[in-house]
Tab-separated table of C-alpha atoms and ligand atoms in Angstrom:
chain	number	residue	atom	x	y	z
A	1	UNK	CA	75.625	-98.955	41.082
A	2	UNK	CA	73.114	-101.829	40.871
A	3	UNK	CA	70.117	-99.485	41.294
A	4	UNK	CA	68.436	-97.941	38.235
A	5	UNK	CA	65.848	-95.488	39.648
A	6	UNK	CA	66.235	-92.129	41.368
A	7	UNK	CA	64.280	-93.323	44.438
A	8	UNK	CA	66.475	-96.297	45.412
A	9	UNK	CA	67.471	-96.791	49.080
A	10	UNK	CA	70.375	-94.471	49.823
A	11	UNK	CA	73.672	-95.046	51.583
A	12	UNK	CA	72.572	-92.873	54.536
A	13	UNK	CA	69.273	-94.747	54.907
A	14	UNK	CA	70.944	-98.139	54.851
A	15	UNK	CA	73.937	-97.225	56.996
A	16	UNK	CA	71.622	-95.841	59.677
A	17	UNK	CA	70.757	-99.411	60.704
A	18	UNK	CA	73.103	-100.527	63.502
A	19	UNK	CA	71.660	-104.072	63.539
A	20	UNK	CA	70.526	-103.747	67.161
A	21	UNK	CA	67.420	-105.892	66.621
A	22	UNK	CA	65.108	-103.732	68.749
A	23	UNK	CA	62.622	-103.743	65.866
A	24	UNK	CA	62.306	-107.536	65.758
A	25	UNK	CA	59.675	-107.988	68.516
A	26	UNK	CA	57.271	-105.485	66.926
A	27	UNK	CA	57.544	-106.864	63.380
A	28	UNK	CA	54.481	-108.968	62.577
A	29	UNK	CA	56.164	-111.059	59.879
A	30	UNK	CA	59.153	-111.846	62.096
A	31	UNK	CA	56.784	-112.828	64.880
A	32	UNK	CA	54.899	-115.126	62.522
A	33	UNK	CA	57.961	-116.883	61.133
A	34	UNK	CA	60.994	-116.215	63.346
A	35	UNK	CA	63.036	-115.799	60.159
A	36	UNK	CA	65.696	-113.063	59.971
A	37	UNK	CA	64.796	-112.408	56.323
A	38	UNK	CA	61.231	-111.700	57.458
A	39	UNK	CA	62.469	-108.964	59.871
A	40	UNK	CA	63.196	-105.244	59.295
A	41	UNK	CA	66.893	-105.850	60.020
A	42	UNK	CA	67.082	-108.739	57.540
A	43	UNK	CA	65.273	-106.781	54.846
A	44	UNK	CA	67.611	-103.813	55.305
A	45	UNK	CA	70.572	-106.211	55.073
A	46	UNK	CA	69.164	-107.557	51.790
A	47	UNK	CA	68.862	-103.983	50.472
A	48	UNK	CA	72.431	-103.284	51.632
A	49	UNK	CA	73.692	-106.390	49.844
A	50	UNK	CA	72.207	-105.034	46.613
A	51	UNK	CA	73.577	-101.548	47.332
A	52	UNK	CA	77.075	-102.997	47.645
A	53	UNK	CA	76.687	-104.989	44.425
A	54	UNK	CA	76.860	-108.338	46.249
A	55	UNK	CA	73.489	-109.584	44.964
A	56	UNK	CA	71.112	-108.554	42.173
A	57	UNK	CA	67.582	-107.174	42.256
A	58	UNK	CA	66.010	-110.515	41.372
A	59	UNK	CA	63.034	-112.676	42.294
A	60	UNK	CA	64.661	-113.827	45.537
A	61	UNK	CA	65.147	-110.191	46.630
A	62	UNK	CA	61.552	-109.420	45.535
A	63	UNK	CA	60.216	-112.314	47.635
A	64	UNK	CA	61.933	-111.004	50.763
A	65	UNK	CA	60.314	-107.576	50.338
A	66	UNK	CA	56.944	-108.895	49.103
A	67	UNK	CA	56.381	-110.543	52.499
A	68	UNK	CA	56.740	-107.180	54.286
A	69	UNK	CA	53.425	-105.560	55.190
A	70	UNK	CA	54.799	-102.030	54.959
A	71	UNK	CA	53.174	-101.447	58.373
A	72	UNK	CA	56.163	-99.374	59.609
A	73	UNK	CA	55.831	-100.714	63.180
A	74	UNK	CA	59.649	-100.976	63.020
A	75	UNK	CA	60.102	-97.177	62.694
A	76	UNK	CA	58.937	-95.730	66.059
A	77	UNK	CA	61.047	-98.258	68.062
A	78	UNK	CA	64.230	-97.746	66.022
A	79	UNK	CA	66.900	-95.849	68.029
A	80	UNK	CA	68.717	-94.907	64.786
A	81	UNK	CA	65.558	-93.477	63.183
A	82	UNK	CA	65.978	-95.659	60.082
A	83	UNK	CA	63.374	-94.447	57.529
A	84	UNK	CA	62.366	-98.021	56.753
A	85	UNK	CA	59.128	-97.170	54.877
A	86	UNK	CA	60.985	-94.812	52.542
A	87	UNK	CA	63.725	-97.389	51.865
A	88	UNK	CA	61.066	-100.080	51.215
A	89	UNK	CA	59.254	-97.894	48.663
A	90	UNK	CA	62.584	-97.251	46.910
A	91	UNK	CA	63.481	-100.929	46.859
A	92	UNK	CA	60.066	-101.872	45.474
A	93	UNK	CA	60.453	-99.301	42.697
A	94	UNK	CA	63.695	-101.097	41.777
A	95	UNK	CA	61.901	-104.448	41.721
A	96	UNK	CA	59.271	-103.059	39.308
A	97	UNK	CA	62.045	-101.844	37.012
A	98	UNK	CA	64.419	-104.786	37.225
A	99	UNK	CA	62.532	-108.048	37.880
A	100	UNK	CA	60.927	-109.551	34.767
A	101	UNK	CA	57.196	-110.247	35.146
A	102	UNK	CA	56.581	-107.741	37.928
A	103	UNK	CA	54.014	-106.036	35.738
A	104	UNK	CA	52.079	-109.305	35.818
A	105	UNK	CA	48.348	-109.093	35.282
A	106	UNK	CA	47.023	-109.900	38.749
A	107	UNK	CA	49.276	-107.427	40.510
A	108	UNK	CA	48.712	-104.704	37.915
A	109	UNK	CA	44.958	-105.184	37.854
A	110	UNK	CA	44.615	-105.108	41.639
A	111	UNK	CA	46.869	-102.066	42.006
A	112	UNK	CA	45.147	-100.222	39.145
A	113	UNK	CA	41.603	-101.001	40.287
A	114	UNK	CA	42.120	-100.144	43.953
A	115	UNK	CA	43.944	-96.952	43.052
A	116	UNK	CA	41.452	-95.694	40.488
A	117	UNK	CA	38.270	-93.902	41.528
A	118	UNK	CA	36.456	-94.700	38.231
A	119	UNK	CA	37.381	-98.423	38.275
A	120	UNK	CA	36.438	-98.596	41.955
A	121	UNK	CA	33.081	-97.058	41.071
A	122	UNK	CA	32.488	-99.715	38.400
A	123	UNK	CA	33.565	-102.506	40.778
A	124	UNK	CA	31.242	-101.062	43.437
A	125	UNK	CA	28.274	-101.291	41.074
A	126	UNK	CA	29.018	-104.960	40.471
A	127	UNK	CA	29.445	-105.756	44.207
A	128	UNK	CA	26.293	-103.794	44.985
A	129	UNK	CA	24.317	-105.743	42.346
A	130	UNK	CA	25.613	-109.055	43.781
A	131	UNK	CA	24.647	-107.936	47.298
A	132	UNK	CA	21.143	-106.905	46.162
A	133	UNK	CA	20.581	-110.204	44.368
A	134	UNK	CA	21.989	-112.225	47.268
A	135	UNK	CA	24.677	-113.726	44.970
A	136	UNK	CA	27.831	-112.974	47.014
A	137	UNK	CA	27.996	-116.668	47.923
A	138	UNK	CA	28.947	-117.417	44.305
A	139	UNK	CA	32.237	-115.498	44.536
A	140	UNK	CA	35.522	-117.366	45.187
A	141	UNK	CA	36.215	-117.926	48.913
A	142	UNK	CA	38.860	-115.223	49.245
A	143	UNK	CA	36.718	-112.565	47.500
A	144	UNK	CA	33.689	-113.664	49.516
A	145	UNK	CA	35.711	-113.124	52.696
A	146	UNK	CA	36.804	-109.681	51.497
A	147	UNK	CA	33.350	-108.551	50.381
A	148	UNK	CA	31.915	-109.508	53.768
A	149	UNK	CA	34.023	-106.706	55.223
A	150	UNK	CA	32.483	-104.051	52.964
A	151	UNK	CA	29.536	-102.196	54.468
A	152	UNK	CA	26.256	-102.833	52.704
A	153	UNK	CA	26.287	-100.787	49.543
A	154	UNK	CA	22.593	-100.603	48.776
A	155	UNK	CA	21.076	-97.221	49.656
A	156	UNK	CA	24.421	-95.453	49.771
A	157	UNK	CA	24.434	-91.714	50.514
A	158	UNK	CA	25.235	-89.387	47.566
A	159	UNK	CA	28.809	-88.832	46.366
A	160	UNK	CA	30.838	-86.345	48.404
A	161	UNK	CA	33.142	-85.142	45.602
A	162	UNK	CA	32.089	-81.643	44.550
A	163	UNK	CA	30.651	-80.806	47.987
A	164	UNK	CA	31.151	-77.256	49.329
A	165	UNK	CA	29.542	-76.051	52.552
A	166	UNK	CA	30.031	-74.600	56.061
A	167	UNK	CA	30.679	-71.098	57.404
A	168	UNK	CA	34.453	-71.007	57.248
A	169	UNK	CA	34.876	-69.183	60.606
A	170	UNK	CA	37.479	-71.781	61.527
A	171	UNK	CA	39.113	-71.845	58.065
A	172	UNK	CA	38.737	-74.027	54.973
A	173	UNK	CA	39.344	-77.776	55.032
A	174	UNK	CA	39.848	-79.772	51.826
A	175	UNK	CA	38.783	-83.396	52.150
A	176	UNK	CA	40.398	-86.092	50.010
A	177	UNK	CA	37.504	-88.516	49.532
A	178	UNK	CA	39.671	-91.607	48.862
A	179	UNK	CA	38.988	-94.515	46.477
A	180	UNK	CA	37.916	-97.342	48.792
A	181	UNK	CA	36.613	-94.991	51.471
A	182	UNK	CA	34.328	-93.034	49.183
A	183	UNK	CA	32.963	-96.117	47.409
A	184	UNK	CA	32.620	-98.658	50.226
A	185	UNK	CA	32.610	-96.553	53.410
A	186	UNK	CA	31.033	-93.329	52.192
A	187	UNK	CA	29.140	-92.601	55.457
A	188	UNK	CA	32.518	-91.892	57.082
A	189	UNK	CA	33.163	-89.032	54.641
A	190	UNK	CA	29.652	-87.658	55.232
A	191	UNK	CA	30.256	-87.743	58.985
A	192	UNK	CA	33.566	-85.889	58.546
A	193	UNK	CA	31.873	-83.179	56.473
A	194	UNK	CA	29.067	-82.788	59.028
A	195	UNK	CA	31.390	-82.585	62.046
A	196	UNK	CA	33.930	-80.265	60.452
A	197	UNK	CA	31.150	-77.907	59.284
A	198	UNK	CA	29.617	-78.036	62.759
A	199	UNK	CA	33.057	-76.996	64.063
A	200	UNK	CA	32.930	-73.878	61.869
A	201	UNK	CA	35.009	-74.990	58.921
A	202	UNK	CA	34.160	-74.461	55.288
A	203	UNK	CA	34.549	-77.963	53.843
A	204	UNK	CA	35.397	-78.528	50.174
A	205	UNK	CA	35.757	-81.884	48.445
A	206	UNK	CA	37.423	-80.686	45.223
A	207	UNK	CA	36.372	-82.146	41.883
A	208	UNK	CA	39.921	-82.292	40.498
A	209	UNK	CA	41.174	-84.779	43.133
A	210	UNK	CA	42.140	-88.356	42.436
A	211	UNK	CA	43.514	-91.404	44.288
A	212	UNK	CA	46.193	-90.353	46.836
A	213	UNK	CA	48.709	-92.700	45.191
A	214	UNK	CA	49.588	-94.715	48.309
A	215	UNK	CA	49.039	-98.124	46.681
A	216	UNK	CA	51.079	-97.144	43.629
A	217	UNK	CA	53.918	-95.880	45.861
A	218	UNK	CA	53.864	-98.947	48.107
A	219	UNK	CA	53.954	-101.217	45.075
A	220	UNK	CA	56.931	-99.452	43.480
A	221	UNK	CA	55.024	-97.643	40.714
A	222	UNK	CA	56.899	-94.377	41.116
A	223	UNK	CA	55.698	-92.562	37.951
A	224	UNK	CA	52.072	-93.325	38.752
A	225	UNK	CA	52.493	-92.184	42.379
A	226	UNK	CA	54.077	-88.910	41.200
A	227	UNK	CA	51.361	-88.272	38.592
A	228	UNK	CA	48.561	-88.753	41.167
A	229	UNK	CA	50.311	-86.610	43.784
A	230	UNK	CA	50.764	-83.721	41.296
A	231	UNK	CA	47.027	-83.768	40.486
A	232	UNK	CA	46.043	-83.731	44.127
A	233	UNK	CA	48.430	-80.912	44.977
A	234	UNK	CA	46.619	-78.790	42.346
A	235	UNK	CA	43.220	-79.750	43.735
A	236	UNK	CA	43.951	-79.402	47.473
A	237	UNK	CA	46.596	-76.706	47.861
A	238	UNK	CA	44.260	-73.694	48.242
A	239	UNK	CA	42.748	-74.907	51.556
A	240	UNK	CA	44.017	-73.973	55.053
A	241	UNK	CA	43.941	-77.595	56.129
A	242	UNK	CA	43.892	-80.889	54.185
A	243	UNK	CA	42.404	-84.064	55.609
A	244	UNK	CA	41.295	-87.615	54.776
A	245	UNK	CA	39.166	-90.123	56.662
A	246	UNK	CA	41.276	-93.113	55.644
A	247	UNK	CA	44.487	-93.231	57.684
A	248	UNK	CA	46.335	-94.772	54.717
A	249	UNK	CA	45.441	-91.718	52.580
A	250	UNK	CA	46.258	-89.092	55.222
A	251	UNK	CA	49.627	-90.755	55.876
A	252	UNK	CA	50.455	-90.654	52.163
A	253	UNK	CA	49.299	-87.014	51.752
A	254	UNK	CA	51.552	-86.096	54.683
A	255	UNK	CA	54.459	-87.488	52.644
A	256	UNK	CA	53.736	-85.499	49.463
A	257	UNK	CA	56.937	-83.469	49.934
A	258	UNK	CA	58.645	-86.625	48.603
A	259	UNK	CA	56.189	-87.369	45.767
A	260	UNK	CA	55.381	-83.982	44.171
A	261	UNK	CA	57.745	-81.173	43.276
A	262	UNK	CA	55.612	-78.571	45.074
A	263	UNK	CA	53.939	-81.061	47.466
A	264	UNK	CA	55.548	-79.779	50.651
A	265	UNK	CA	52.752	-77.278	51.317
A	266	UNK	CA	49.979	-79.888	51.103
A	267	UNK	CA	52.096	-82.257	53.225
A	268	UNK	CA	52.542	-79.675	55.994
A	269	UNK	CA	48.785	-78.843	55.997
A	270	UNK	CA	47.634	-82.477	56.161
A	271	UNK	CA	46.190	-84.006	59.300
A	272	UNK	CA	44.183	-87.163	59.670
A	273	UNK	CA	40.484	-86.496	60.316
A	274	UNK	CA	40.813	-87.863	63.863
A	275	UNK	CA	43.323	-85.053	64.552
A	276	UNK	CA	41.082	-82.393	62.956
A	277	UNK	CA	38.085	-83.513	65.052
A	278	UNK	CA	40.113	-83.903	68.265
A	279	UNK	CA	41.482	-80.356	67.849
A	280	UNK	CA	37.950	-78.999	67.360
A	281	UNK	CA	36.911	-80.718	70.589
A	282	UNK	CA	39.944	-79.389	72.455
A	283	UNK	CA	39.284	-75.756	71.478
A	284	UNK	CA	35.564	-76.097	72.229
A	285	UNK	CA	34.276	-75.955	68.636
A	286	UNK	CA	32.778	-79.438	69.098
A	287	UNK	CA	31.158	-80.409	72.405
A	288	UNK	CA	32.339	-82.832	75.062
A	289	UNK	CA	29.253	-84.934	75.738
A	290	UNK	CA	27.861	-85.549	79.194
A	291	UNK	CA	26.569	-89.122	79.222
A	292	UNK	CA	28.510	-92.335	79.830
A	293	UNK	CA	28.192	-94.706	76.876
A	294	UNK	CA	30.122	-97.784	77.909
A	295	UNK	CA	33.228	-99.447	76.474
A	296	UNK	CA	34.619	-99.392	72.918
A	297	UNK	CA	37.657	-101.470	71.896
A	298	UNK	CA	40.151	-99.455	69.847
A	299	UNK	CA	42.277	-100.726	66.968
A	300	UNK	CA	45.166	-98.536	65.781
A	301	UNK	CA	45.692	-98.568	61.984
A	302	UNK	CA	49.427	-98.822	61.205
A	303	UNK	CA	49.348	-95.763	58.931
A	304	UNK	CA	47.877	-93.716	61.772
A	305	UNK	CA	49.911	-94.972	64.733
A	306	UNK	CA	53.239	-95.908	63.130
A	307	UNK	CA	53.119	-93.850	59.938
A	308	UNK	CA	51.812	-90.579	61.472
A	309	UNK	CA	52.510	-91.250	65.176
A	310	UNK	CA	48.875	-90.377	65.917
A	311	UNK	CA	47.851	-92.263	69.085
A	312	UNK	CA	46.009	-89.858	71.433
A	313	UNK	CA	43.547	-88.179	69.035
A	314	UNK	CA	41.175	-91.085	68.274
A	315	UNK	CA	41.068	-91.716	72.036
A	316	UNK	CA	40.304	-88.016	72.724
A	317	UNK	CA	37.408	-88.193	70.207
A	318	UNK	CA	35.958	-91.337	71.800
A	319	UNK	CA	36.371	-90.147	75.373
A	320	UNK	CA	34.778	-86.778	74.563
A	321	UNK	CA	31.751	-88.730	73.367
A	322	UNK	CA	31.508	-90.512	76.724
A	323	UNK	CA	32.949	-93.925	75.761
A	324	UNK	CA	35.394	-95.873	77.905
A	325	UNK	CA	38.308	-96.752	75.597
A	326	UNK	CA	39.462	-100.365	75.880
A	327	UNK	CA	42.934	-101.109	74.543
A	328	UNK	CA	43.439	-104.308	72.572
A	329	UNK	CA	47.131	-104.290	71.728
A	330	UNK	CA	49.993	-102.338	73.346
A	331	UNK	CA	52.347	-102.624	70.359
A	332	UNK	CA	49.615	-102.213	67.735
A	333	UNK	CA	50.489	-105.172	65.527
A	334	UNK	CA	49.219	-104.973	61.939
A	335	UNK	CA	45.807	-106.599	61.325
A	336	UNK	CA	47.087	-108.060	58.044
A	337	UNK	CA	45.027	-105.937	55.640
A	338	UNK	CA	47.887	-103.745	54.366
A	339	UNK	CA	46.504	-102.659	50.982
A	340	UNK	CA	46.692	-105.525	48.503
A	341	UNK	CA	48.680	-107.738	50.910
A	342	UNK	CA	45.494	-109.562	51.790
A	343	UNK	CA	45.249	-110.757	48.160
A	344	UNK	CA	48.948	-111.274	47.451
A	345	UNK	CA	49.912	-112.939	50.774
A	346	UNK	CA	46.591	-114.534	51.808
A	347	UNK	CA	48.010	-116.981	54.365
A	348	UNK	CA	49.926	-114.428	56.430
A	349	UNK	CA	47.066	-111.943	56.110
A	350	UNK	CA	44.611	-114.538	57.368
A	351	UNK	CA	46.752	-115.427	60.394
A	352	UNK	CA	47.179	-111.774	61.341
A	353	UNK	CA	43.447	-111.127	60.825
A	354	UNK	CA	42.562	-114.026	63.119
A	355	UNK	CA	45.077	-112.799	65.699
A	356	UNK	CA	43.544	-109.295	65.666
A	357	UNK	CA	40.006	-110.677	65.909
A	358	UNK	CA	41.077	-112.779	68.920
A	359	UNK	CA	42.517	-109.662	70.584
A	360	UNK	CA	39.133	-107.927	70.133
A	361	UNK	CA	37.174	-110.974	71.404
A	362	UNK	CA	39.359	-111.213	74.499
A	363	UNK	CA	38.152	-107.747	75.623
A	364	UNK	CA	34.547	-108.958	75.716
A	365	UNK	CA	33.561	-105.660	74.022
A	366	UNK	CA	31.398	-105.820	70.884
A	367	UNK	CA	31.890	-102.217	69.677
A	368	UNK	CA	35.162	-101.494	67.878
A	369	UNK	CA	36.736	-98.226	66.640
A	370	UNK	CA	39.066	-98.283	63.637
A	371	UNK	CA	40.189	-95.308	61.504
A	372	UNK	CA	41.040	-97.008	58.222
A	373	UNK	CA	38.812	-98.799	55.681
A	374	UNK	CA	41.251	-101.672	55.049
A	375	UNK	CA	41.447	-102.420	58.769
A	376	UNK	CA	37.659	-102.141	59.115
A	377	UNK	CA	37.194	-104.669	56.279
A	378	UNK	CA	39.716	-107.023	57.828
A	379	UNK	CA	38.104	-106.791	61.288
A	380	UNK	CA	34.564	-107.165	59.954
A	381	UNK	CA	35.516	-110.174	57.839
A	382	UNK	CA	37.171	-111.924	60.827
A	383	UNK	CA	34.644	-111.057	63.520
A	384	UNK	CA	31.124	-112.379	64.046
A	385	UNK	CA	28.080	-110.341	62.994
A	386	UNK	CA	27.369	-109.035	66.499
A	387	UNK	CA	30.567	-106.951	66.459
A	388	UNK	CA	30.068	-103.413	65.144
A	389	UNK	CA	33.129	-101.681	63.669
A	390	UNK	CA	32.988	-97.922	63.027
A	391	UNK	CA	35.413	-95.027	62.536
A	392	UNK	CA	36.077	-93.079	65.808
A	393	UNK	CA	34.394	-89.959	64.338
A	394	UNK	CA	31.281	-92.056	63.530
A	395	UNK	CA	31.100	-93.235	67.144
A	396	UNK	CA	31.353	-89.575	68.192
A	397	UNK	CA	28.559	-88.582	65.766
A	398	UNK	CA	26.338	-91.429	67.006
A	399	UNK	CA	26.763	-90.157	70.586
A	400	UNK	CA	26.119	-86.587	69.506
A	401	UNK	CA	22.872	-87.631	67.844
A	402	UNK	CA	21.816	-89.633	70.930
A	403	UNK	CA	22.471	-86.628	73.182
A	404	UNK	CA	20.609	-84.248	70.824
A	405	UNK	CA	17.660	-86.622	70.728
A	406	UNK	CA	17.407	-86.254	74.462
B	1	SF4	S1	65.802	-101.089	65.358
B	1	SF4	FE1	66.588	-99.798	63.670
B	1	SF4	S2	68.824	-99.880	63.892
B	1	SF4	FE2	68.008	-101.584	65.127
B	1	SF4	S3	68.013	-103.378	63.714
B	1	SF4	FE3	65.984	-102.423	63.573
B	1	SF4	S4	66.150	-100.987	61.815
B	1	SF4	FE4	68.250	-101.510	62.439
B	2	SF4	S1	57.121	-102.587	57.815
B	2	SF4	FE1	56.113	-104.010	59.272
B	2	SF4	S2	56.298	-106.066	58.356
B	2	SF4	FE2	57.736	-104.685	57.282
B	2	SF4	S3	59.697	-104.915	58.364
B	2	SF4	FE3	58.669	-103.137	59.340
B	2	SF4	S4	57.490	-104.050	61.074
B	2	SF4	FE4	58.080	-105.780	59.701
């Protein structure tokens, strides 16, 4: 057996692919290049070749998988239900173990920093200082582009970790604050707390929580992903419901059955915050607003639409607030953010970011809803200043405030 880890792609996972090619039209990297090795089918064939001992886990194999966004757009269209995302994580764990140099500094530093709440906090202080002093123009072009997608950090609201509040009539919700979300998009977490408490929940943001582990898992760092999942299971398990405002985090929490020995309970209780808020609206715990507030273009984060199959709920939230939802993309192609993909594959990320921005521009609508911080950063950094990108629950809260004000 050429594999060395206990998470490698399995015979069942790989044999499930019948090579039909139905996934090709929805795969962003295949659409960009037209190359079979940049398609889900081609990548599964490469994994199968390793599985059968025909090729080794080497740099060539790593390059084929590195170009994949991990967007999982190939999963919902697959008639054989191939668990592509699971197989990809397993193959990447093998690459970390078997390809010399995979622990290289840049990759390790990026993965460690973006997955660590304390390092993110330190990085945030530096970015905030640069923003205050007007020095962001001194950063290298790629970092300048990225930092333009971060919301202004000066005057941030207080940290949410440690918060406890709300009546609890509707049960207790534990919120995973997230690394990027809680440092660079903290108002989204505050909005979630306000709305869920208004809906009658007791909301706790437990102290013992840490990074969800998605970036570690996607990058093949299995031990790290398991360690983080175990800590979060301890911190979150007591609540009736678990949620996160970053779709990437909620998707990973919903997969904890795979990452932590006793993670199945947290996984089964996890819903993305758009689902929690939509449910509260549907049962009348949050109001449907009366006014008509015009159009909002909606972008579906891959980890919400493909990873969790959540499509209706963000639309329910926006429509309940009186907005007309404008679709930008029927197949929900990835915007090119995809965790650290934007740093590691800058050219493909840039092309996909431009494509997504063009889709938004073509609607003629300047307000955009997106439920994931990586997607928001990518959209903001590729759109002009007059476009306003906010989480669907923020758009709802804005409408609620307008209606309350009269
Ligand atoms: S749609 Fe599924 S079965 Fe068909 S080629 Fe793609 S992964 Fe394989
Ligand atoms: S995860 Fe996305 S980029 Fe990767 S093979 Fe599937 S559709 Fe293509």
